[in-house]
């Protein structure tokens, strides 16, 4: 196992893009993993390739360090969930107080598959952009969940994998700030241009913070964070 290696859960969204840049600052070999789970909007899977391709042009740390991408077919998730992320439903809160964009157990599955790949590839660190600050409604993004899963994975695989969550305690403004610290304006521009957050998959208008409808919960978070960061 190479201790200076990481596998980043890279969805094509803003948070995971910042995590990828973060990992490239710390580790000599960085691979990415993405999941095709029948997302309503294929654009996420398209921008993640564009982002990976352009990253070394704007972010020198990526040169020679950004390695393989693993895209796993998890379309089976669509068969066991019926949510606003995979079906044509309005975004709303369900009876349990969770947004209906919640796919039960999704992050647990993603991290478990990532751990299996990391184990096979001899990679020690698994990096994920989960965050308690903005998404407290998602119980599988919580710090305790991730820590418990790390223990379960290491017991079950007889391994010493480390689950890293660089965004766990920061908000969206601080995430933009982290991108600025890591790679300056060129990295911030690439994140705005070639990542995707909008729940509606809208890429018709380019705002300073990127593409999106501007009004869905994901756009509102991303745009408000950007404004708070710019206004300092
Ligand atoms: Zn939107």
XYZ file of C-alpha atoms and ligand atoms in Angstrom:
233
model
C 0.000 0.000 0.000
C 1.286 3.486 -0.882
C 0.551 5.891 1.974
C 0.850 8.911 -0.324
C -2.064 7.852 -2.457
C -5.715 8.768 -2.523
C -8.938 7.804 -4.233
C -11.333 10.744 -4.559
C -15.085 10.284 -4.890
C -15.515 12.660 -7.810
C -19.097 13.216 -8.941
C -18.571 16.212 -11.189
C -20.000 18.571 -8.557
C -18.316 21.553 -6.958
C -17.550 19.907 -3.622
C -15.891 16.831 -5.021
C -13.900 18.977 -7.483
C -12.441 20.958 -4.560
C -11.716 17.658 -2.804
C -9.819 16.472 -5.860
C -7.637 19.604 -5.855
C -7.145 19.194 -2.081
C -6.028 15.584 -2.487
C -3.579 16.531 -5.254
C -1.901 18.966 -2.815
C -1.353 16.185 -0.290
C -0.779 12.956 -2.147
C 1.594 11.887 -4.899
C -0.856 9.586 -6.626
C -4.535 10.453 -6.897
C -7.202 8.429 -8.672
C -10.891 9.247 -9.010
C -14.067 7.216 -8.798
C -17.528 8.104 -10.052
C -20.861 6.328 -10.036
C -23.478 6.016 -12.697
C -26.602 5.498 -10.605
C -29.175 6.570 -13.138
C -28.869 10.270 -12.308
C -31.670 12.306 -13.819
C -29.062 14.531 -15.380
C -26.264 12.927 -17.297
C -24.505 16.285 -17.416
C -22.766 15.451 -14.119
C -21.046 12.503 -15.738
C -20.078 14.603 -18.764
C -18.574 17.544 -16.864
C -16.489 15.251 -14.645
C -14.560 14.088 -17.702
C -14.103 17.662 -18.952
C -12.904 18.763 -15.509
C -10.372 15.933 -15.233
C -9.039 16.675 -18.701
C -8.595 20.406 -18.152
C -7.370 20.262 -14.550
C -3.648 19.772 -15.351
C -3.769 22.857 -17.623
C -4.800 25.166 -14.773
C -3.498 23.291 -11.725
C 0.172 22.235 -11.932
C -0.156 19.853 -8.951
C -2.273 17.596 -11.145
C 0.499 17.050 -13.678
C 1.919 13.567 -13.254
C -0.209 12.931 -10.138
C -3.749 12.667 -11.443
C -4.169 9.010 -12.293
C -6.863 6.672 -13.425
C -10.607 7.271 -13.283
C -12.959 4.475 -12.244
C -16.588 4.776 -13.329
C -18.809 2.185 -11.663
C -22.231 1.200 -12.898
C -24.594 1.465 -9.908
C -27.797 1.814 -11.882
C -29.197 -0.810 -9.513
C -29.692 2.121 -7.085
C -32.536 3.309 -9.321
C -34.274 -0.023 -8.747
C -34.253 0.326 -4.965
C -34.990 4.020 -4.624
C -37.581 6.438 -5.861
C -36.239 9.909 -5.253
C -36.140 13.310 -6.869
C -32.534 12.667 -7.958
C -33.309 9.591 -10.043
C -36.995 10.034 -10.908
C -39.032 12.852 -12.381
C -40.358 14.115 -9.045
C -40.539 17.584 -7.519
C -37.964 18.339 -4.844
C -39.717 18.442 -1.462
C -39.406 17.319 2.150
C -40.718 13.857 3.010
C -42.563 12.831 6.182
C -39.338 12.034 8.032
C -38.034 15.581 7.483
C -35.511 14.491 4.847
C -35.403 16.056 1.389
C -36.743 13.645 -1.245
C -33.392 13.968 -3.011
C -32.138 11.560 -0.318
C -31.243 8.161 -1.768
C -31.232 5.824 1.257
C -27.762 4.514 2.004
C -26.243 6.025 -1.118
C -23.085 7.370 0.475
C -22.608 4.155 2.443
C -22.687 2.212 -0.809
C -20.438 4.692 -2.629
C -17.819 4.619 0.129
C -17.934 0.835 0.425
C -17.390 0.423 -3.328
C -14.636 3.060 -3.208
C -12.969 1.137 -0.362
C -13.044 -2.066 -2.400
C -11.352 -0.284 -5.323
C -8.836 1.423 -3.006
C -7.998 -1.929 -1.411
C -7.425 -3.515 -4.800
C -5.363 -0.521 -6.045
C -3.200 -0.296 -2.899
C -4.522 3.185 -2.061
C -4.683 4.278 1.588
C -6.808 7.456 1.628
C -10.381 7.794 0.397
C -11.527 11.407 0.015
C -15.177 12.431 -0.026
C -16.826 15.860 -0.102
C -19.576 15.097 2.403
C -20.415 17.948 4.716
C -22.528 18.390 7.857
C -22.739 22.151 7.509
C -24.924 22.493 4.446
C -26.540 19.056 4.228
C -27.432 18.172 7.793
C -30.560 16.563 6.366
C -28.505 13.733 4.909
C -27.660 11.333 7.761
C -25.110 9.426 5.692
C -23.042 12.621 5.280
C -22.511 13.006 9.036
C -19.133 12.798 10.671
C -20.247 9.975 13.000
C -21.569 7.955 10.057
C -18.281 8.292 8.175
C -16.187 7.415 11.241
C -18.347 4.367 11.982
C -18.125 3.258 8.350
C -14.334 3.598 8.398
C -14.210 1.233 11.373
C -16.597 -1.233 9.711
C -14.668 -1.185 6.428
C -11.298 -1.700 8.114
C -12.634 -4.567 10.230
C -14.356 -6.152 7.260
C -11.386 -5.811 4.898
C -8.569 -6.245 7.436
C -7.208 -2.934 6.213
C -6.084 0.505 7.428
C -7.939 2.708 4.984
C -8.557 6.319 6.016
C -11.760 8.160 5.051
C -10.904 11.846 4.586
C -13.624 14.541 4.670
C -11.934 17.922 4.080
C -15.262 19.771 3.760
C -17.037 18.241 6.772
C -17.137 21.386 8.922
C -17.019 24.208 6.378
C -19.789 25.949 4.467
C -20.062 26.710 0.759
C -18.332 30.094 1.056
C -15.355 28.407 2.721
C -15.368 25.729 0.012
C -14.947 28.437 -2.667
C -12.241 29.990 -0.492
C -10.444 26.650 -0.262
C -10.485 26.400 -4.064
C -9.005 29.910 -4.248
C -6.233 29.034 -1.783
C -5.420 25.802 -3.599
C -5.352 26.981 -7.186
C -6.224 30.676 -7.409
C -8.470 32.166 -10.086
C -7.669 29.531 -12.746
C -8.959 26.714 -10.504
C -11.999 28.725 -9.368
C -12.838 29.424 -13.021
C -12.545 25.760 -13.958
C -14.817 24.792 -11.052
C -17.384 27.374 -12.163
C -17.192 26.237 -15.776
C -16.816 22.451 -15.597
C -18.625 21.262 -12.498
C -22.344 20.848 -12.047
C -24.611 21.205 -9.018
C -28.097 22.162 -10.268
C -30.795 19.589 -9.405
C -32.624 20.464 -12.616
C -29.613 19.885 -14.874
C -29.979 23.397 -16.296
C -26.882 24.645 -18.158
C -28.540 27.346 -20.254
C -27.134 30.283 -18.298
C -23.592 30.863 -17.028
C -23.515 32.797 -13.742
C -20.319 33.883 -11.963
C -20.712 30.771 -9.790
C -21.329 28.455 -12.731
C -24.266 27.025 -14.658
C -27.675 26.347 -13.179
C -31.301 27.361 -12.845
C -30.386 29.630 -9.926
C -33.473 28.737 -7.891
C -33.310 25.046 -6.923
C -31.884 24.297 -3.425
C -28.518 23.202 -4.856
C -28.142 26.340 -7.004
C -29.179 28.574 -4.107
C -26.530 27.062 -1.828
C -23.823 27.301 -4.477
C -24.708 30.873 -5.494
C -25.112 32.148 -1.915
C -21.779 30.602 -0.918
C -20.080 32.223 -3.880
C -21.555 35.640 -3.008
C -20.498 35.374 0.638
C -16.968 34.398 -0.440
C -16.658 37.245 -2.975
C -18.041 39.799 -0.526
C -15.679 38.419 2.128
Zn -30.648 24.668 -10.104
